[in-house]
Amino acid sequence: MAKRVGIEVSIALAEAVKLANVDVIAAYPITPQTHIVEHLSEVVADGEVDAEYVPVESEHAAMSCCCGSSAAGARTFTSSSSQGLLLMSEILFIPGPMRFPIVMAVVNRALSAPISIWNDHQDIMSQRDIGWIQTFAENGQEAFDLTLHAFRVAEDRRVSLPMMVNIDGFTLSHVVEAVELLSQEEVDQYLPPFKPRYRLDPRKPITMGPVGIPEVYSEAKVAHNEALKASRKVILRGWKEFADLFGRQYNPIETYRSEDAEVLLVTMGSISETAMTAIDTMRDKGQKAGLVKIRLWRPFPGPEFRKAAGKAKMLAVVDRCLPPGAICGPVGAELRSLFYKVPGGPKIFNFIAGLGGRDVTVERFEEMVDKSMVFAKKRPKELYEVIGVREK
Amino acid sequence: MIPEFEKFKRFKAKNLPKEELLAPGHRACQGCGEVLALRMVMKALGPNVIVCMATGCMEIVTTPYPQTAWKVPWIHIAFENPASVASGIESALKVLRRKGKVPKKHIDILAVGGDGATSDIGLGWISGALERGHDFTYICLDNEAYMNTGVQRSSCTPYGAMTTTSPPGKKSFGQVTWKKNVPGIAVAHNIPYVATASPAYFLDLMNKVKKAALVKGPAYIHIYSPCPTGWGSAPERSIEFAKLVVETRVFPLYEVIEGRYIMSRKITKPKPVQKYLKGQRRFRHLDEEHIAYIQQRVNADYEKLVRLSEIT
Amino acid sequence: MANTDAIVGWKTITFGCHVMEPGSSTKFRTGDWRSQRPVIDNEKCIKCGICWIYCPDMAIIQNKDGFFEVNMEYCKGCGICAHECPKDAITIVPEEG
Ligand SMILES: Cc1ncc(C[n+]2csc(CCOP(=O)(O)OP(=O)(O)O)c2C)c(N)n1
Ligand code: SF4
Ligand code: SF4
Ligand code: SF4
Ligand SMILES: [Mg+2]
């Protein structure tokens, strides 16, 4: 039976990996991901899970090692953050097209320079196009549940793609929350053993990773993209069955008090919790504000988002990433594309906030909503605004 | 002594395996000594192996989709990381065997990289895998430059050699540095088996590969691999150079078994290095002074090695 | 040389772009590259197999009489076999035409 405990979110996530009866973990420590991999080393050392923990010499080696492990047919996990995620970057693009269902927890953190260990989404946004399924957890329970969901979806033979769960560094990873940990029997009920479609095996030798000559490269890339798009069904099914078994229903897009809202805040990750408080405050004041939370970022759930946005006149889209020289933030750009020339579509305003651990408070969310009201009447000069930054 | 070596049966000229695990139809250049060395490696290992290969000539010439020259399971991920990929495979098989998910039978794991993949970009990755003690063999196919990208220098390019990034010019004479001692770096990891080999001495090469596979834990073999295209040498002379390089002491053949150096072939009457350098366009520009310097350093290095074999 | 085998669509391309057929490079005849060919004189041959072990293209095969033959489908004409034969039993002759 599941038990509800007070637990640090990193540990809860690592417990999910343990309960998934993982075979190989290859990881390199980086703040704020360390508690996850330390806990996993511990449970391997104590024999709580029969797995190999490979203490690789870098993140690049970690992802390379995961590719080998997954190709050999092992359930494979890694975790990283920030500079580490970027050091992996070259290899992150490879398991998608090669169809290796590696699962990774990305503990989101800012990028150097200046060096910062604190939270934002610049790391994952810089690696947005690696061709992985990407989800964002809002709280500890989600971090635990989404990790199990990730193994289930990634390894599904129709999907066979790498999948990551993003959790915000410190603000989520290091907080103690009440989390309902599923029992081994419950997890086994939800997560079948990993049976790869192909594996490196001398009894049936195949060549993995041949040269993509021009006659075939485009087809290989499209095949991967289509597989990623098609994974949607399995992602939804995985959540549906999770709800059937354990009563917690997840959706690609979640809404909060959005029905009659004029302005919708759009958030990802743990700031959504503060955003909900902000919505309550604004509602109390009579403002028609609501919230849309993106849980599934890749493949992007366009139809669900459109539905969630409903008839709202404005979207106040929050990005935790400042892409220098760009027209706006990545989430802002995504949604602008989604609604481009959609008749009656909302006006989209993009706010960049919470960089490098800067708190995004209730007041900041209120400011975004207020600004959206103003912008709706008078078009702003730029397509985004950085919130809470000092000029002098 | 290494216990696994007790069951070691040497290859003899008479009992060489007929089976080819690398199929013809690969796209290596005429007279390629690197693919020949690879063919010998695979003959020695037999079919019960998984190969992880770095980006480079051998990867390109053996696997243009939808064809492959490989008859054993093979994987390519990137340039610098076959040792890490091998680490992952080895770890996976270990745990899957424990969990009864794959047959208990041992499978050899081979990681292969060129000299660029090994001595330069992948050195840290190899170091990590050797240090962690994975049971695998790493083989460096050393054709002394980045051939796949058009003959750029590596840290295994020999002194004086012309490459496209170590061109001799008015103020230069080609590669200015001495070849990096990668086997020595492997030895420094205290791994059970390190060796050098040349395809001219095919029995020696194949026996070393077999030993490397037998050994429990990491093994490293550095194989000299003539490249007529990159060196500007005649394709038919690839094996001749692979012999000369040993006979001139430029590339000595040895093993290091648990830290003990053993000369595989003592060269008591070395030929002058000049004999080796001649016939390769990459050395054509070298004057007598350079050649004298090379001769002197080759002598010194060889003596050092002999001393190591005496004291270890 | 265009590879007609590679004409696949994204729906028909192999899973993960893996190559499922081991040793399928044999479909590619590298013999076309050759401008000269080795000719073995069995009178001189002592069946040592040196030519076989040194061929980078697996183009030399032993027949049932123990002699070695060149598989012209793959021989690239590099000349190593002739250069290394201890009995000078192999001569390299230019390809005609
Ligand atoms: C990260 C990265 N950097 C550079 C390259 C380009 N590259 C591919 S192969 C190669 C050289 C290979 O040289 P070597 O390892 O000696 O193998 P060879 O081709 O000589 O057999 C280079 C530089 C790459 N593929 N990946
Ligand atoms: S360039 Fe050199 S190593 Fe590469 S295939 Fe040609 S001969 Fe072989
Ligand atoms: S190398 Fe010469 S002698 Fe030896 S088998 Fe070949 S042809 Fe005969
Ligand atoms: S010429 Fe070269 S490719 Fe042809 S058989 Fe002789 S060694 Fe092999
Ligand atoms: Mg090279």
mmCIF file of N, CA and C in Angstrom, chain A residues 169-205:
data_model
loop_
_atom_site.group_PDB
_atom_site.id
_atom_site.type_symbol
_atom_site.label_atom_id
_atom_site.label_comp_id
_atom_site.label_asym_id
_atom_site.label_seq_id
_atom_site.Cartn_x
_atom_site.Cartn_y
_atom_site.Cartn_z
ATOM 1 N N GLY A 169 15.242 23.359 -9.687
ATOM 2 C CA GLY A 169 16.339 23.221 -8.731
ATOM 3 C C GLY A 169 16.036 23.959 -7.447
ATOM 4 N N PHE A 170 16.360 23.375 -6.325
ATOM 5 C CA PHE A 170 16.153 23.939 -4.981
ATOM 6 C C PHE A 170 14.689 24.175 -4.651
ATOM 7 N N THR A 171 14.037 25.065 -5.424
ATOM 8 C CA THR A 171 12.672 25.449 -5.034
ATOM 9 C C THR A 171 11.745 24.249 -5.052
ATOM 10 N N LEU A 172 12.094 23.236 -5.853
ATOM 11 C CA LEU A 172 11.351 21.992 -5.770
ATOM 12 C C LEU A 172 12.257 20.851 -5.283
ATOM 13 N N SER A 173 13.422 20.749 -5.874
ATOM 14 C CA SER A 173 14.273 19.571 -5.590
ATOM 15 C C SER A 173 14.640 19.441 -4.113
ATOM 16 N N HIS A 174 14.807 20.560 -3.433
ATOM 17 C CA HIS A 174 15.329 20.509 -2.074
ATOM 18 C C HIS A 174 14.290 20.761 -0.987
ATOM 19 N N VAL A 175 13.041 20.845 -1.362
ATOM 20 C CA VAL A 175 12.049 21.088 -0.321
ATOM 21 C C VAL A 175 11.461 19.771 0.161
ATOM 22 N N VAL A 176 11.053 19.774 1.405
ATOM 23 C CA VAL A 176 10.413 18.589 1.978
ATOM 24 C C VAL A 176 8.911 18.751 1.808
ATOM 25 N N GLU A 177 8.306 17.764 1.208
ATOM 26 C CA GLU A 177 6.862 17.814 0.961
ATOM 27 C C GLU A 177 6.229 16.506 1.385
ATOM 28 N N ALA A 178 4.930 16.543 1.528
ATOM 29 C CA ALA A 178 4.209 15.298 1.777
ATOM 30 C C ALA A 178 3.998 14.613 0.435
ATOM 31 N N VAL A 179 4.528 13.418 0.315
ATOM 32 C CA VAL A 179 4.427 12.692 -0.951
ATOM 33 C C VAL A 179 3.914 11.299 -0.657
ATOM 34 N N GLU A 180 2.976 10.863 -1.488
ATOM 35 C CA GLU A 180 2.481 9.509 -1.332
ATOM 36 C C GLU A 180 3.363 8.591 -2.177
ATOM 37 N N LEU A 181 4.180 7.789 -1.488
ATOM 38 C CA LEU A 181 5.072 6.867 -2.206
ATOM 39 C C LEU A 181 4.314 5.572 -2.462
ATOM 40 N N LEU A 182 4.313 5.146 -3.720
ATOM 41 C CA LEU A 182 3.636 3.896 -4.049
ATOM 42 C C LEU A 182 4.466 2.729 -3.536
ATOM 43 N N SER A 183 3.791 1.626 -3.281
ATOM 44 C CA SER A 183 4.511 0.430 -2.835
ATOM 45 C C SER A 183 5.073 -0.287 -4.051
ATOM 46 N N GLN A 184 5.991 -1.233 -3.803
ATOM 47 C CA GLN A 184 6.584 -2.002 -4.897
ATOM 48 C C GLN A 184 5.504 -2.708 -5.720
ATOM 49 N N GLU A 185 4.527 -3.298 -5.036
ATOM 50 C CA GLU A 185 3.467 -4.032 -5.760
ATOM 51 C C GLU A 185 2.703 -3.073 -6.673
ATOM 52 N N GLU A 186 2.423 -1.888 -6.142
ATOM 53 C CA GLU A 186 1.679 -0.918 -6.942
ATOM 54 C C GLU A 186 2.472 -0.487 -8.174
ATOM 55 N N VAL A 187 3.756 -0.246 -7.959
ATOM 56 C CA VAL A 187 4.593 0.173 -9.082
ATOM 57 C C VAL A 187 4.671 -0.956 -10.109
ATOM 58 N N ASP A 188 4.836 -2.190 -9.626
ATOM 59 C CA ASP A 188 4.931 -3.322 -10.553
ATOM 60 C C ASP A 188 3.653 -3.491 -11.371
ATOM 61 N N GLN A 189 2.551 -3.118 -10.759
ATOM 62 C CA GLN A 189 1.269 -3.208 -11.447
ATOM 63 C C GLN A 189 1.210 -2.212 -12.609
ATOM 64 N N TYR A 190 1.853 -1.057 -12.379
ATOM 65 C CA TYR A 190 1.786 0.026 -13.362
ATOM 66 C C TYR A 190 2.873 -0.090 -14.425
ATOM 67 N N LEU A 191 4.035 -0.542 -14.024
ATOM 68 C CA LEU A 191 5.210 -0.497 -14.896
ATOM 69 C C LEU A 191 5.656 -1.912 -15.264
ATOM 70 N N PRO A 192 5.399 -2.334 -16.493
ATOM 71 C CA PRO A 192 5.839 -3.682 -16.881
ATOM 72 C C PRO A 192 7.357 -3.720 -17.054
ATOM 73 N N PRO A 193 7.954 -4.917 -17.057
ATOM 74 C CA PRO A 193 9.411 -4.984 -17.270
ATOM 75 C C PRO A 193 9.773 -4.457 -18.655
ATOM 76 N N PHE A 194 10.972 -3.961 -18.773
ATOM 77 C CA PHE A 194 11.453 -3.391 -20.039
ATOM 78 C C PHE A 194 11.788 -4.512 -21.026
ATOM 79 N N LYS A 195 11.101 -4.507 -22.148
ATOM 80 C CA LYS A 195 11.401 -5.471 -23.213
ATOM 81 C C LYS A 195 11.720 -4.696 -24.483
ATOM 82 N N PRO A 196 13.009 -4.450 -24.716
ATOM 83 C CA PRO A 196 13.376 -3.613 -25.864
ATOM 84 C C PRO A 196 13.029 -4.277 -27.193
ATOM 85 N N ARG A 197 12.726 -3.469 -28.186
ATOM 86 C CA ARG A 197 12.449 -4.008 -29.530
ATOM 87 C C ARG A 197 13.713 -4.638 -30.097
ATOM 88 N N TYR A 198 14.832 -3.982 -29.931
ATOM 89 C CA TYR A 198 16.107 -4.503 -30.417
ATOM 90 C C TYR A 198 17.142 -4.273 -29.344
ATOM 91 N N ARG A 199 18.113 -5.156 -29.308
ATOM 92 C CA ARG A 199 19.229 -4.927 -28.391
ATOM 93 C C ARG A 199 20.505 -5.457 -29.023
ATOM 94 N N LEU A 200 21.618 -4.982 -28.505
ATOM 95 C CA LEU A 200 22.912 -5.486 -28.981
ATOM 96 C C LEU A 200 23.062 -6.909 -28.478
ATOM 97 N N ASP A 201 23.085 -7.862 -29.386
ATOM 98 C CA ASP A 201 23.101 -9.254 -28.981
ATOM 99 C C ASP A 201 23.792 -10.084 -30.066
ATOM 100 N N PRO A 202 24.881 -10.750 -29.708
ATOM 101 C CA PRO A 202 25.599 -11.542 -30.725
ATOM 102 C C PRO A 202 24.729 -12.611 -31.384
ATOM 103 N N ARG A 203 23.644 -13.002 -30.723
ATOM 104 C CA ARG A 203 22.793 -14.021 -31.346
ATOM 105 C C ARG A 203 21.986 -13.440 -32.505
ATOM 106 N N LYS A 204 21.815 -12.120 -32.488
ATOM 107 C CA LYS A 204 21.113 -11.480 -33.595
ATOM 108 C C LYS A 204 21.782 -10.131 -33.854
ATOM 109 N N PRO A 205 22.921 -10.211 -34.570
ATOM 110 C CA PRO A 205 23.738 -8.995 -34.691
ATOM 111 C C PRO A 205 23.097 -7.938 -35.580
#
